[in-house]
Amino acid sequence: MSNLGLAIAIIGAVLSAALAGVGSAKGVGLVGEAAAGLVSEDPSKFSKALILQLLPGTQGLYGLLVAVLLLSRIGVIGGSPAELTWQQGLMYFGAAMPMAFGGFFSAIAQARAAAAGVGIVAKKPDQNGKAIIMAAMVETYAILALLVSILIITGIKI
Amino acid sequence: MKDTEFAFAVAKIRVAENHLIGEKDLDRLIEAQSDAEARRLIGEKGYDASLDDEAMLTRASEQLAAFLREISPDKNVVDFMLVGNDYHNLKAALKALVSSHGVAAGYGPGGIAGAEAVRNAVLAKKFGDLPEFLRGDADKAYELLINLYDGQAADVFLDRAAAAAAMQRAGETKCAMAIALAERSCALKDVKIAYRAAYTGKDARFLDDAICPCPAIGKKALIDAAAHGVEALISYLDAEGFGDAAEALRSSGADFEKFCDDELTRLTLPAKMMSFGPEPLIAYFYAKRTEINNLRIVLSCRRLGLPTERIRQRVRKQYV
């Protein structure tokens, strides 16, 4: 079980990319449905709807960033995996969790706000800036999760 | 069904709401200097102004039903609003059947089965070809018409069955707004029946057949009140939280009809704030139906040459 720590750390990286990615995929899909409904009736609003649809996609990128950073720190990217104790592996695993769960839930919450914003674009297109701001507020919590994950990953000494 | 499954439909509804006739549009229509101007205004709102008035409004009702059927991910949401039209068409078809001339009159647009299917099945006396939910009721109503020669009893039976079917389908949606609308609608119909029965001196047995039980109003107490006359009925309604309905009844039958429509519109208003779920679809159906009714009222009042103030009093409260 000499590689147990490494395995635990890799699982953390996988969850960070996967959960945040799933959240983003669900979120972008949800807003996409609402945007499709809007554009099918009024194609001129495509660009405004597209901005809203993109918003929940960022969590997937953050999750990927954390996974790449973590894999890089433990040497998986680069071809020379580090020897990690299970305690070190667990620390990396824990470091990835803020992004994994923060990304998953904030993407879905942001998607609901953005899909509701599609309704604003449909009824009052001149107010679409407010719809974007309201959805973007949720991004704060994804960024906080990203920050915490990065701080922990970079702070762990091997 | 998750509320987010309605995201596509709700976005389409929000765009469609932009084309609803608002208060200002209706004012312009009422004030229009000529019929040509009125028809032009209606045409600008997506109606086929090349048709005559009734055909234009019928077309709009058909388009409304087709639009909601197309976009709703849950058919029950649409069905509870349309099932009444099927019972209306069943009544028309049965009357055509027993009158032995089969005249296609009185059929309405936008049912679940469609007027054509109901008419063809009934006129061919193939009740088995009717949708399952109509078969049993069609048999019973036909029995009343043929064996008892009682057209009123058949009408009463089918009206009650329609209200019960709407409540059952609304319950299947598990949507609180749908359930509230179906129950309120049933309660108001019951009040109307009770009022007419009290006014014309119908007995309690008639009321027992005619009134559809619903959670919003107590059937037995309503029948007892109606049996004691109009004033007793109005007092009962006042005491049971139907004070506005009682007030409208005191005023006139036309005011009560307006109250009923306005009350249903009031129940749909929270849907304006909802971004997901079936509520915006339901609210749009009622809004468009009210709009079509308003157009019918305005156009017929204009034909009769009624003053604009009288027309304004008659039009229903609008969703937008």
Tab-separated table of C-alpha atoms in Angstrom:
chain	number	residue	atom	x	y	z
A	1	MET	CA	0.000	0.000	0.000
A	2	SER	CA	2.950	2.314	-0.644
A	3	ASN	CA	0.888	4.367	-3.158
A	4	LEU	CA	-2.233	4.720	-1.006
A	5	GLY	CA	-1.548	8.414	-0.355
A	6	LEU	CA	-1.110	9.058	-4.048
A	7	ALA	CA	-4.326	7.208	-4.848
A	8	ILE	CA	-6.294	9.234	-2.281
A	9	ALA	CA	-4.885	12.473	-3.695
A	10	ILE	CA	-5.771	11.454	-7.245
A	11	ILE	CA	-9.343	10.646	-6.168
A	12	GLY	CA	-9.535	14.195	-4.802
A	13	ALA	CA	-8.418	15.606	-8.147
A	14	VAL	CA	-10.927	13.433	-9.976
A	15	LEU	CA	-13.784	14.584	-7.755
A	16	SER	CA	-12.815	18.213	-8.171
A	17	ALA	CA	-12.936	17.981	-11.953
A	18	ALA	CA	-15.904	15.612	-12.059
A	19	LEU	CA	-18.301	17.180	-9.551
A	20	ALA	CA	-17.651	20.744	-10.674
A	21	GLY	CA	-17.910	19.557	-14.279
A	22	VAL	CA	-21.186	17.750	-13.672
A	23	GLY	CA	-22.577	20.846	-11.938
A	24	SER	CA	-21.545	23.003	-14.864
A	25	ALA	CA	-22.911	20.568	-17.422
A	26	LYS	CA	-26.260	20.447	-15.640
A	27	GLY	CA	-26.252	24.220	-15.236
A	28	VAL	CA	-25.315	25.075	-18.792
A	29	GLY	CA	-27.895	22.550	-19.959
A	30	LEU	CA	-30.636	24.096	-17.854
A	31	VAL	CA	-29.926	27.634	-19.006
A	32	GLY	CA	-29.563	26.297	-22.537
A	33	GLU	CA	-33.089	24.921	-22.379
A	34	ALA	CA	-34.450	28.258	-21.244
A	35	ALA	CA	-32.349	30.083	-23.844
A	36	ALA	CA	-33.595	27.744	-26.577
A	37	GLY	CA	-37.168	28.539	-25.572
A	38	LEU	CA	-36.401	32.250	-25.820
A	39	VAL	CA	-34.473	32.074	-29.092
A	40	SER	CA	-37.081	29.843	-30.739
A	41	GLU	CA	-39.564	32.692	-30.281
A	42	ASP	CA	-37.155	35.609	-30.696
A	43	PRO	CA	-33.832	34.750	-32.418
A	44	SER	CA	-32.581	38.341	-32.016
A	45	LYS	CA	-31.957	37.655	-28.302
A	46	PHE	CA	-29.421	34.882	-28.965
A	47	SER	CA	-26.339	36.845	-27.839
A	48	LYS	CA	-27.970	38.008	-24.591
A	49	ALA	CA	-29.112	34.477	-23.808
A	50	LEU	CA	-25.684	33.063	-24.628
A	51	ILE	CA	-23.962	35.207	-21.976
A	52	LEU	CA	-26.360	33.854	-19.353
A	53	GLN	CA	-25.831	30.305	-20.557
A	54	LEU	CA	-22.051	30.615	-20.233
A	55	LEU	CA	-22.121	31.723	-16.584
A	56	PRO	CA	-22.590	28.292	-14.923
A	57	GLY	CA	-19.842	26.887	-17.149
A	58	THR	CA	-17.021	28.488	-15.160
A	59	GLN	CA	-17.243	26.056	-12.240
A	60	GLY	CA	-16.202	23.213	-14.520
A	61	LEU	CA	-13.119	25.201	-15.497
A	62	TYR	CA	-12.290	25.953	-11.860
A	63	GLY	CA	-12.630	22.245	-11.034
A	64	LEU	CA	-10.284	21.406	-13.874
A	65	LEU	CA	-7.807	24.055	-12.683
A	66	VAL	CA	-7.752	22.603	-9.162
A	67	ALA	CA	-7.351	19.066	-10.538
A	68	VAL	CA	-4.452	20.083	-12.786
A	69	LEU	CA	-2.766	22.015	-9.970
A	70	LEU	CA	-3.152	19.086	-7.595
A	71	LEU	CA	-1.915	16.515	-10.126
A	72	SER	CA	0.994	18.775	-10.919
A	73	ARG	CA	1.933	19.153	-7.247
A	74	ILE	CA	1.942	15.395	-6.672
A	75	GLY	CA	3.951	14.817	-9.819
A	76	VAL	CA	1.364	12.896	-11.800
A	77	ILE	CA	1.617	15.546	-14.477
A	78	GLY	CA	5.274	15.374	-15.358
A	79	GLY	CA	5.586	11.627	-15.067
A	80	SER	CA	7.240	11.335	-11.658
A	81	PRO	CA	4.538	10.673	-9.042
A	82	ALA	CA	5.529	11.583	-5.526
A	83	GLU	CA	5.598	9.078	-2.684
A	84	LEU	CA	2.788	10.241	-0.415
A	85	THR	CA	1.787	8.991	3.006
A	86	TRP	CA	-1.926	8.353	3.440
A	87	GLN	CA	-2.072	11.453	5.663
A	88	GLN	CA	-0.621	13.580	2.867
A	89	GLY	CA	-2.979	11.978	0.366
A	90	LEU	CA	-5.907	12.782	2.622
A	91	MET	CA	-4.763	16.398	2.874
A	92	TYR	CA	-4.753	16.735	-0.900
A	93	PHE	CA	-8.109	14.993	-1.046
A	94	GLY	CA	-9.553	17.478	1.474
A	95	ALA	CA	-8.004	20.360	-0.421
A	96	ALA	CA	-9.937	19.431	-3.555
A	97	MET	CA	-13.297	19.137	-1.778
A	98	PRO	CA	-14.187	22.859	-1.545
A	99	MET	CA	-13.973	23.083	-5.323
A	100	ALA	CA	-15.685	19.748	-5.892
A	101	PHE	CA	-18.762	20.509	-3.805
A	102	GLY	CA	-18.660	24.304	-4.046
A	103	GLY	CA	-18.416	23.967	-7.813
A	104	PHE	CA	-21.218	21.417	-8.081
A	105	PHE	CA	-23.769	23.273	-6.004
A	106	SER	CA	-22.866	26.798	-7.084
A	107	ALA	CA	-23.122	25.819	-10.769
A	108	ILE	CA	-26.641	24.504	-10.256
A	109	ALA	CA	-27.685	27.500	-8.154
A	110	GLN	CA	-26.188	29.869	-10.692
A	111	ALA	CA	-28.007	28.068	-13.485
A	112	ARG	CA	-31.349	28.627	-11.772
A	113	ALA	CA	-30.560	32.327	-11.409
A	114	ALA	CA	-29.394	32.557	-15.031
A	115	ALA	CA	-32.409	30.645	-16.366
A	116	ALA	CA	-34.649	33.005	-14.405
A	117	GLY	CA	-32.658	35.818	-16.012
A	118	VAL	CA	-33.654	34.465	-19.419
A	119	GLY	CA	-37.190	35.420	-18.418
A	120	ILE	CA	-35.995	38.985	-17.808
A	121	VAL	CA	-34.338	39.067	-21.235
A	122	ALA	CA	-37.573	37.767	-22.768
A	123	LYS	CA	-39.770	40.418	-21.162
A	124	LYS	CA	-37.423	43.376	-20.698
A	125	PRO	CA	-34.366	42.957	-22.929
A	126	ASP	CA	-32.976	46.342	-21.885
A	127	GLN	CA	-32.612	44.956	-18.331
A	128	ASN	CA	-30.394	42.021	-19.286
A	129	GLY	CA	-27.424	43.568	-17.433
A	130	LYS	CA	-29.322	43.097	-14.167
A	131	ALA	CA	-30.071	39.482	-15.070
A	132	ILE	CA	-26.350	38.878	-15.640
A	133	ILE	CA	-25.361	40.599	-12.366
A	134	MET	CA	-27.849	38.560	-10.336
A	135	ALA	CA	-26.589	35.292	-11.797
A	136	ALA	CA	-22.957	36.398	-11.505
A	137	MET	CA	-23.392	36.975	-7.750
A	138	VAL	CA	-23.446	33.200	-7.290
A	139	GLU	CA	-20.004	33.061	-8.916
A	140	THR	CA	-18.551	34.600	-5.733
A	141	TYR	CA	-18.952	31.318	-3.905
A	142	ALA	CA	-17.364	29.277	-6.663
A	143	ILE	CA	-14.398	31.671	-6.596
A	144	LEU	CA	-14.140	31.377	-2.806
A	145	ALA	CA	-14.113	27.583	-3.121
A	146	LEU	CA	-11.445	27.797	-5.808
A	147	LEU	CA	-9.349	30.096	-3.631
A	148	VAL	CA	-9.540	27.798	-0.607
A	149	SER	CA	-8.649	24.748	-2.682
A	150	ILE	CA	-5.651	26.493	-4.242
A	151	LEU	CA	-4.422	27.822	-0.885
A	152	ILE	CA	-4.561	24.390	0.710
A	153	ILE	CA	-2.972	22.570	-2.230
A	154	THR	CA	-0.091	25.036	-2.448
A	155	GLY	CA	0.315	25.007	1.330
A	156	ILE	CA	0.795	21.243	1.711
A	157	LYS	CA	4.451	20.296	2.076
A	158	ILE	CA	5.544	16.994	0.573
B	1	MET	CA	-41.685	16.280	-12.374
B	2	LYS	CA	-38.913	18.749	-11.467
B	3	ASP	CA	-39.734	22.404	-11.889
B	4	THR	CA	-36.606	22.965	-14.000
B	5	GLU	CA	-38.032	20.669	-16.688
B	6	PHE	CA	-40.322	23.568	-17.563
B	7	ALA	CA	-37.392	25.957	-18.289
B	8	PHE	CA	-37.832	25.771	-22.061
B	9	ALA	CA	-41.594	26.191	-21.869
B	10	VAL	CA	-41.422	29.072	-19.393
B	11	ALA	CA	-39.016	31.008	-21.638
B	12	LYS	CA	-41.420	30.581	-24.555
B	13	ILE	CA	-44.293	31.704	-22.357
B	14	ARG	CA	-42.414	34.848	-21.284
B	15	VAL	CA	-41.967	35.803	-24.928
B	16	ALA	CA	-45.604	34.989	-25.688
B	17	GLU	CA	-46.722	37.189	-22.780
B	18	ASN	CA	-45.205	40.157	-24.604
B	19	HIS	CA	-47.919	39.737	-27.229
B	20	LEU	CA	-50.834	39.625	-24.810
B	21	ILE	CA	-53.291	42.482	-25.019
B	22	GLY	CA	-52.659	44.834	-22.112
B	23	GLU	CA	-54.903	47.449	-20.557
B	24	LYS	CA	-53.725	50.201	-22.895
B	25	ASP	CA	-54.278	48.002	-25.949
B	26	LEU	CA	-57.753	47.146	-24.752
B	27	ASP	CA	-58.495	50.833	-24.157
B	28	ARG	CA	-57.402	51.647	-27.691
B	29	LEU	CA	-59.629	48.870	-28.966
B	30	ILE	CA	-62.613	50.111	-26.999
B	31	GLU	CA	-61.995	53.680	-28.190
B	32	ALA	CA	-61.374	52.687	-31.833
B	33	GLN	CA	-63.245	55.002	-34.169
B	34	SER	CA	-64.237	52.300	-36.630
B	35	ASP	CA	-64.526	48.522	-36.905
B	36	ALA	CA	-61.703	48.576	-39.414
B	37	GLU	CA	-59.434	50.268	-36.884
B	38	ALA	CA	-60.501	47.789	-34.188
B	39	ARG	CA	-59.716	44.842	-36.442
B	40	ARG	CA	-56.370	46.358	-37.373
B	41	LEU	CA	-55.465	46.649	-33.682
B	42	ILE	CA	-56.497	43.043	-33.067
B	43	GLY	CA	-54.525	41.919	-36.117
B	44	GLU	CA	-51.409	43.616	-34.723
B	45	LYS	CA	-51.668	41.308	-31.695
B	46	GLY	CA	-51.385	38.146	-33.774
B	47	TYR	CA	-55.058	37.403	-34.472
B	48	ASP	CA	-56.180	36.492	-37.969
B	49	ALA	CA	-58.222	39.619	-38.657
B	50	SER	CA	-59.170	38.373	-42.119
B	51	LEU	CA	-61.671	35.971	-40.495
B	52	ASP	CA	-65.020	36.930	-39.053
B	53	ASP	CA	-65.070	37.657	-35.328
B	54	GLU	CA	-66.113	34.238	-34.042
B	55	ALA	CA	-63.865	32.314	-36.433
B	56	MET	CA	-60.941	34.544	-35.462
B	57	LEU	CA	-61.464	33.899	-31.747
B	58	THR	CA	-62.043	30.169	-32.303
B	59	ARG	CA	-58.790	29.980	-34.257
B	60	ALA	CA	-57.001	31.757	-31.393
B	61	SER	CA	-58.398	29.242	-28.862
B	62	GLU	CA	-57.241	26.339	-31.024
B	63	GLN	CA	-53.806	27.874	-31.386
B	64	LEU	CA	-53.591	28.411	-27.631
B	65	ALA	CA	-54.347	24.740	-26.904
B	66	ALA	CA	-51.937	23.571	-29.600
B	67	PHE	CA	-49.174	25.887	-28.362
B	68	LEU	CA	-49.442	24.695	-24.752
B	69	ARG	CA	-49.627	21.027	-25.813
B	70	GLU	CA	-46.490	21.527	-27.881
B	71	ILE	CA	-44.370	23.113	-25.166
B	72	SER	CA	-45.582	21.526	-21.927
B	73	PRO	CA	-43.414	18.633	-20.704
B	74	ASP	CA	-46.353	17.442	-18.569
B	75	LYS	CA	-49.581	16.845	-20.499
B	76	ASN	CA	-51.654	16.803	-17.310
B	77	VAL	CA	-50.896	20.496	-16.862
B	78	VAL	CA	-52.651	21.267	-20.126
B	79	ASP	CA	-55.338	18.611	-19.840
B	80	PHE	CA	-56.899	19.959	-16.656
B	81	MET	CA	-57.511	23.257	-18.440
B	82	LEU	CA	-58.875	21.685	-21.631
B	83	VAL	CA	-60.973	18.811	-20.324
B	84	GLY	CA	-63.994	21.089	-19.863
B	85	ASN	CA	-64.041	21.710	-23.619
B	86	ASP	CA	-64.392	17.984	-24.275
B	87	TYR	CA	-67.427	17.803	-22.024
B	88	HIS	CA	-68.847	20.873	-23.742
B	89	ASN	CA	-68.368	19.153	-27.115
B	90	LEU	CA	-69.876	15.953	-25.760
B	91	LYS	CA	-72.975	17.915	-24.750
B	92	ALA	CA	-73.208	19.499	-28.201
B	93	ALA	CA	-72.735	16.146	-29.939
B	94	LEU	CA	-75.346	14.368	-27.802
B	95	LYS	CA	-77.833	17.140	-28.482
B	96	ALA	CA	-77.133	16.838	-32.200
B	97	LEU	CA	-77.596	13.058	-31.949
B	98	VAL	CA	-80.937	13.096	-30.181
B	99	SER	CA	-82.238	15.949	-32.284
B	100	SER	CA	-81.682	13.543	-35.223
B	101	HIS	CA	-80.390	16.184	-37.589
B	102	GLY	CA	-76.743	16.051	-36.494
B	103	VAL	CA	-76.154	19.750	-36.957
B	104	ALA	CA	-72.598	20.720	-36.066
B	105	ALA	CA	-73.455	23.631	-33.825
B	106	GLY	CA	-72.092	24.660	-30.458
B	107	TYR	CA	-68.838	22.768	-30.662
B	108	GLY	CA	-65.905	24.454	-29.008
B	109	PRO	CA	-62.212	24.505	-29.834
B	110	GLY	CA	-59.272	23.194	-27.889
B	111	GLY	CA	-60.314	20.030	-26.061
B	112	ILE	CA	-58.139	17.025	-25.277
B	113	ALA	CA	-59.874	14.806	-27.823
B	114	GLY	CA	-60.910	17.536	-30.258
B	115	ALA	CA	-64.430	18.462	-31.342
B	116	GLU	CA	-64.256	16.401	-34.536
B	117	ALA	CA	-63.380	13.154	-32.767
B	118	VAL	CA	-66.098	13.625	-30.136
B	119	ARG	CA	-68.711	14.551	-32.720
B	120	ASN	CA	-67.892	11.646	-35.038
B	121	ALA	CA	-67.940	9.077	-32.239
B	122	VAL	CA	-71.197	10.335	-30.748
B	123	LEU	CA	-73.073	10.791	-34.029
B	124	ALA	CA	-72.045	7.245	-35.036
B	125	LYS	CA	-73.174	6.078	-31.550
B	126	LYS	CA	-69.740	4.520	-31.130
B	127	PHE	CA	-69.058	5.675	-27.603
B	128	GLY	CA	-66.213	3.188	-27.462
B	129	ASP	CA	-64.343	5.437	-29.910
B	130	LEU	CA	-64.412	8.281	-27.397
B	131	PRO	CA	-61.408	8.832	-25.144
B	132	GLU	CA	-61.661	6.599	-22.091
B	133	PHE	CA	-62.389	9.452	-19.685
B	134	LEU	CA	-65.510	10.439	-21.652
B	135	ARG	CA	-66.995	6.996	-22.348
B	136	GLY	CA	-68.764	6.313	-19.085
B	137	ASP	CA	-70.113	9.839	-18.802
B	138	ALA	CA	-71.270	9.786	-22.428
B	139	ASP	CA	-73.170	6.534	-21.803
B	140	LYS	CA	-74.852	7.940	-18.706
B	141	ALA	CA	-75.783	11.246	-20.366
B	142	TYR	CA	-77.128	9.392	-23.425
B	143	GLU	CA	-79.210	7.230	-21.119
B	144	LEU	CA	-80.688	10.331	-19.487
B	145	LEU	CA	-81.499	11.835	-22.866
B	146	ILE	CA	-82.957	8.730	-24.518
B	147	ASN	CA	-84.723	7.000	-21.663
B	148	LEU	CA	-85.772	9.921	-19.512
B	149	TYR	CA	-85.996	12.590	-22.232
B	150	ASP	CA	-84.373	14.898	-19.706
B	151	GLY	CA	-81.999	17.264	-21.491
B	152	GLN	CA	-81.474	19.383	-18.396
B	153	ALA	CA	-80.518	16.348	-16.303
B	154	ALA	CA	-77.993	15.329	-18.964
B	155	ASP	CA	-76.535	18.861	-19.047
B	156	VAL	CA	-76.316	19.001	-15.270
B	157	PHE	CA	-74.701	15.575	-15.139
B	158	LEU	CA	-72.084	16.496	-17.758
B	159	ASP	CA	-71.310	19.884	-16.165
B	160	ARG	CA	-70.696	18.168	-12.863
B	161	ALA	CA	-68.591	15.470	-14.520
B	162	ALA	CA	-66.534	18.166	-16.275
B	163	ALA	CA	-65.777	19.940	-13.002
B	164	ALA	CA	-64.850	16.645	-11.341
B	165	ALA	CA	-62.602	15.676	-14.276
B	166	ALA	CA	-60.819	19.051	-14.141
B	167	MET	CA	-60.205	18.662	-10.396
B	168	GLN	CA	-58.958	15.103	-10.829
B	169	ARG	CA	-56.515	16.101	-13.568
B	170	ALA	CA	-55.397	19.167	-11.644
B	171	GLY	CA	-54.656	16.882	-8.697
B	172	GLU	CA	-52.519	14.692	-10.959
B	173	THR	CA	-50.317	17.699	-11.799
B	174	LYS	CA	-49.445	18.036	-8.074
B	175	CYS	CA	-49.266	21.780	-8.772
B	176	ALA	CA	-50.856	23.874	-6.008
B	177	MET	CA	-51.945	26.571	-8.460
B	178	ALA	CA	-53.653	24.060	-10.754
B	179	ILE	CA	-55.459	22.465	-7.833
B	180	ALA	CA	-56.528	25.854	-6.434
B	181	LEU	CA	-57.816	26.971	-9.837
B	182	ALA	CA	-59.784	23.782	-10.460
B	183	GLU	CA	-61.288	23.806	-6.967
B	184	ARG	CA	-62.104	27.517	-7.038
B	185	SER	CA	-63.616	27.192	-10.467
B	186	CYS	CA	-65.758	24.287	-9.279
B	187	ALA	CA	-66.810	26.172	-6.142
B	188	LEU	CA	-67.845	29.234	-8.147
B	189	LYS	CA	-69.831	27.064	-10.573
B	190	ASP	CA	-71.531	25.464	-7.582
B	191	VAL	CA	-72.389	28.904	-6.209
B	192	LYS	CA	-73.828	29.900	-9.570
B	193	ILE	CA	-75.954	26.749	-9.725
B	194	ALA	CA	-77.120	27.248	-6.151
B	195	TYR	CA	-78.021	30.880	-6.848
B	196	ARG	CA	-80.004	30.021	-9.969
B	197	ALA	CA	-81.720	27.175	-8.141
B	198	ALA	CA	-82.613	29.447	-5.227
B	199	TYR	CA	-83.857	32.095	-7.646
B	200	THR	CA	-86.021	29.674	-9.644
B	201	GLY	CA	-87.130	27.570	-6.673
B	202	LYS	CA	-85.468	24.282	-7.650
B	203	ASP	CA	-85.558	21.591	-5.007
B	204	ALA	CA	-82.707	20.104	-2.982
B	205	ARG	CA	-82.682	16.938	-5.096
B	206	PHE	CA	-81.861	18.930	-8.202
B	207	LEU	CA	-79.061	20.677	-6.337
B	208	ASP	CA	-77.718	17.381	-5.042
B	209	ASP	CA	-77.390	16.158	-8.631
B	210	ALA	CA	-76.021	19.418	-9.987
B	211	ILE	CA	-73.484	20.512	-7.400
B	212	CYS	CA	-70.066	18.964	-7.681
B	213	PRO	CA	-68.445	18.304	-4.299
B	214	CYS	CA	-65.192	20.191	-3.886
B	215	PRO	CA	-62.979	21.037	-0.915
B	216	ALA	CA	-63.445	24.795	-1.379
B	217	ILE	CA	-67.117	24.819	-0.359
B	218	GLY	CA	-69.412	22.573	1.658
B	219	LYS	CA	-71.940	20.911	-0.617
B	220	LYS	CA	-74.565	20.074	1.987
B	221	ALA	CA	-74.485	23.503	3.604
B	222	LEU	CA	-74.687	25.174	0.198
B	223	ILE	CA	-77.729	23.099	-0.742
B	224	ASP	CA	-79.404	23.859	2.600
B	225	ALA	CA	-78.767	27.588	2.165
B	226	ALA	CA	-80.061	27.598	-1.414
B	227	ALA	CA	-83.168	25.715	-0.319
B	228	HIS	CA	-83.975	28.631	2.008
B	229	GLY	CA	-83.853	31.203	-0.766
B	230	VAL	CA	-81.541	33.771	-2.291
B	231	GLU	CA	-80.975	35.833	0.869
B	232	ALA	CA	-80.105	32.769	2.937
B	233	LEU	CA	-77.674	31.687	0.257
B	234	ILE	CA	-75.974	35.087	0.153
B	235	SER	CA	-75.719	35.150	3.952
B	236	TYR	CA	-74.169	31.701	3.880
B	237	LEU	CA	-71.622	32.802	1.251
B	238	ASP	CA	-70.765	35.884	3.321
B	239	ALA	CA	-70.138	33.705	6.361
B	240	GLU	CA	-68.070	31.135	4.465
B	241	GLY	CA	-65.465	33.545	3.078
B	242	PHE	CA	-67.200	34.037	-0.252
B	243	GLY	CA	-68.135	37.631	0.605
B	244	ASP	CA	-66.887	39.006	-2.713
B	245	ALA	CA	-68.902	36.409	-4.591
B	246	ALA	CA	-71.983	37.281	-2.537
B	247	GLU	CA	-71.443	40.975	-3.251
B	248	ALA	CA	-71.212	40.284	-6.983
B	249	LEU	CA	-74.348	38.129	-6.851
B	250	ARG	CA	-76.210	40.926	-5.104
B	251	SER	CA	-75.213	43.268	-7.904
B	252	SER	CA	-76.156	41.221	-10.985
B	253	GLY	CA	-75.573	37.973	-12.841
B	254	ALA	CA	-73.199	39.722	-15.252
B	255	ASP	CA	-71.173	41.092	-12.334
B	256	PHE	CA	-70.943	37.604	-10.850
B	257	GLU	CA	-69.696	36.175	-14.148
B	258	LYS	CA	-67.052	38.907	-14.244
B	259	PHE	CA	-66.162	38.220	-10.619
B	260	CYS	CA	-65.639	34.507	-11.373
B	261	ASP	CA	-63.269	35.264	-14.268
B	262	ASP	CA	-61.401	37.934	-12.279
B	263	GLU	CA	-61.066	35.586	-9.316
B	264	LEU	CA	-59.384	32.918	-11.447
B	265	THR	CA	-57.053	35.543	-12.933
B	266	ARG	CA	-56.183	36.675	-9.399
B	267	LEU	CA	-55.149	33.127	-8.489
B	268	THR	CA	-52.725	33.026	-11.421
B	269	LEU	CA	-50.902	36.287	-10.594
B	270	PRO	CA	-48.125	34.663	-8.461
B	271	ALA	CA	-46.941	32.924	-11.645
B	272	LYS	CA	-45.476	36.250	-12.796
B	273	MET	CA	-42.735	35.770	-10.205
B	274	MET	CA	-42.022	32.119	-11.012
B	275	SER	CA	-39.211	31.146	-13.343
B	276	PHE	CA	-39.734	27.388	-13.294
B	277	GLY	CA	-42.588	24.925	-12.975
B	278	PRO	CA	-45.983	24.647	-14.652
B	279	GLU	CA	-47.468	27.804	-13.114
B	280	PRO	CA	-46.444	30.253	-15.877
B	281	LEU	CA	-48.042	27.948	-18.479
B	282	ILE	CA	-51.244	27.738	-16.498
B	283	ALA	CA	-51.292	31.499	-15.962
B	284	TYR	CA	-50.723	32.096	-19.669
B	285	PHE	CA	-53.638	29.831	-20.566
B	286	TYR	CA	-55.975	31.757	-18.283
B	287	ALA	CA	-54.543	35.094	-19.462
B	288	LYS	CA	-55.060	34.243	-23.119
B	289	ARG	CA	-58.499	32.823	-22.467
B	290	THR	CA	-59.433	36.028	-20.639
B	291	GLU	CA	-58.046	38.048	-23.534
B	292	ILE	CA	-60.164	36.086	-26.021
B	293	ASN	CA	-63.241	36.590	-23.822
B	294	ASN	CA	-62.471	40.301	-23.576
B	295	LEU	CA	-62.200	40.577	-27.336
B	296	ARG	CA	-65.536	38.798	-27.695
B	297	ILE	CA	-67.101	41.212	-25.189
B	298	VAL	CA	-65.601	44.327	-26.780
B	299	LEU	CA	-66.456	43.320	-30.328
B	300	SER	CA	-70.031	42.390	-29.483
B	301	CYS	CA	-70.525	45.526	-27.367
B	302	ARG	CA	-69.171	47.671	-30.195
B	303	ARG	CA	-71.600	46.000	-32.591
B	304	LEU	CA	-74.436	46.832	-30.217
B	305	GLY	CA	-73.194	50.411	-29.998
B	306	LEU	CA	-72.776	50.395	-26.223
B	307	PRO	CA	-71.002	53.404	-24.693
B	308	THR	CA	-67.310	52.908	-23.935
B	309	GLU	CA	-67.844	53.156	-20.160
B	310	ARG	CA	-70.287	50.249	-20.236
B	311	ILE	CA	-67.799	48.192	-22.229
B	312	ARG	CA	-65.029	48.963	-19.727
B	313	GLN	CA	-67.250	47.761	-16.882
B	314	ARG	CA	-67.765	44.441	-18.606
B	315	VAL	CA	-64.225	43.548	-19.600
B	316	ARG	CA	-62.363	41.140	-17.350
B	317	LYS	CA	-59.290	41.905	-15.284
B	318	GLN	CA	-56.197	41.057	-17.273
B	319	TYR	CA	-53.040	39.194	-16.315
B	320	VAL	CA	-50.711	41.744	-17.924
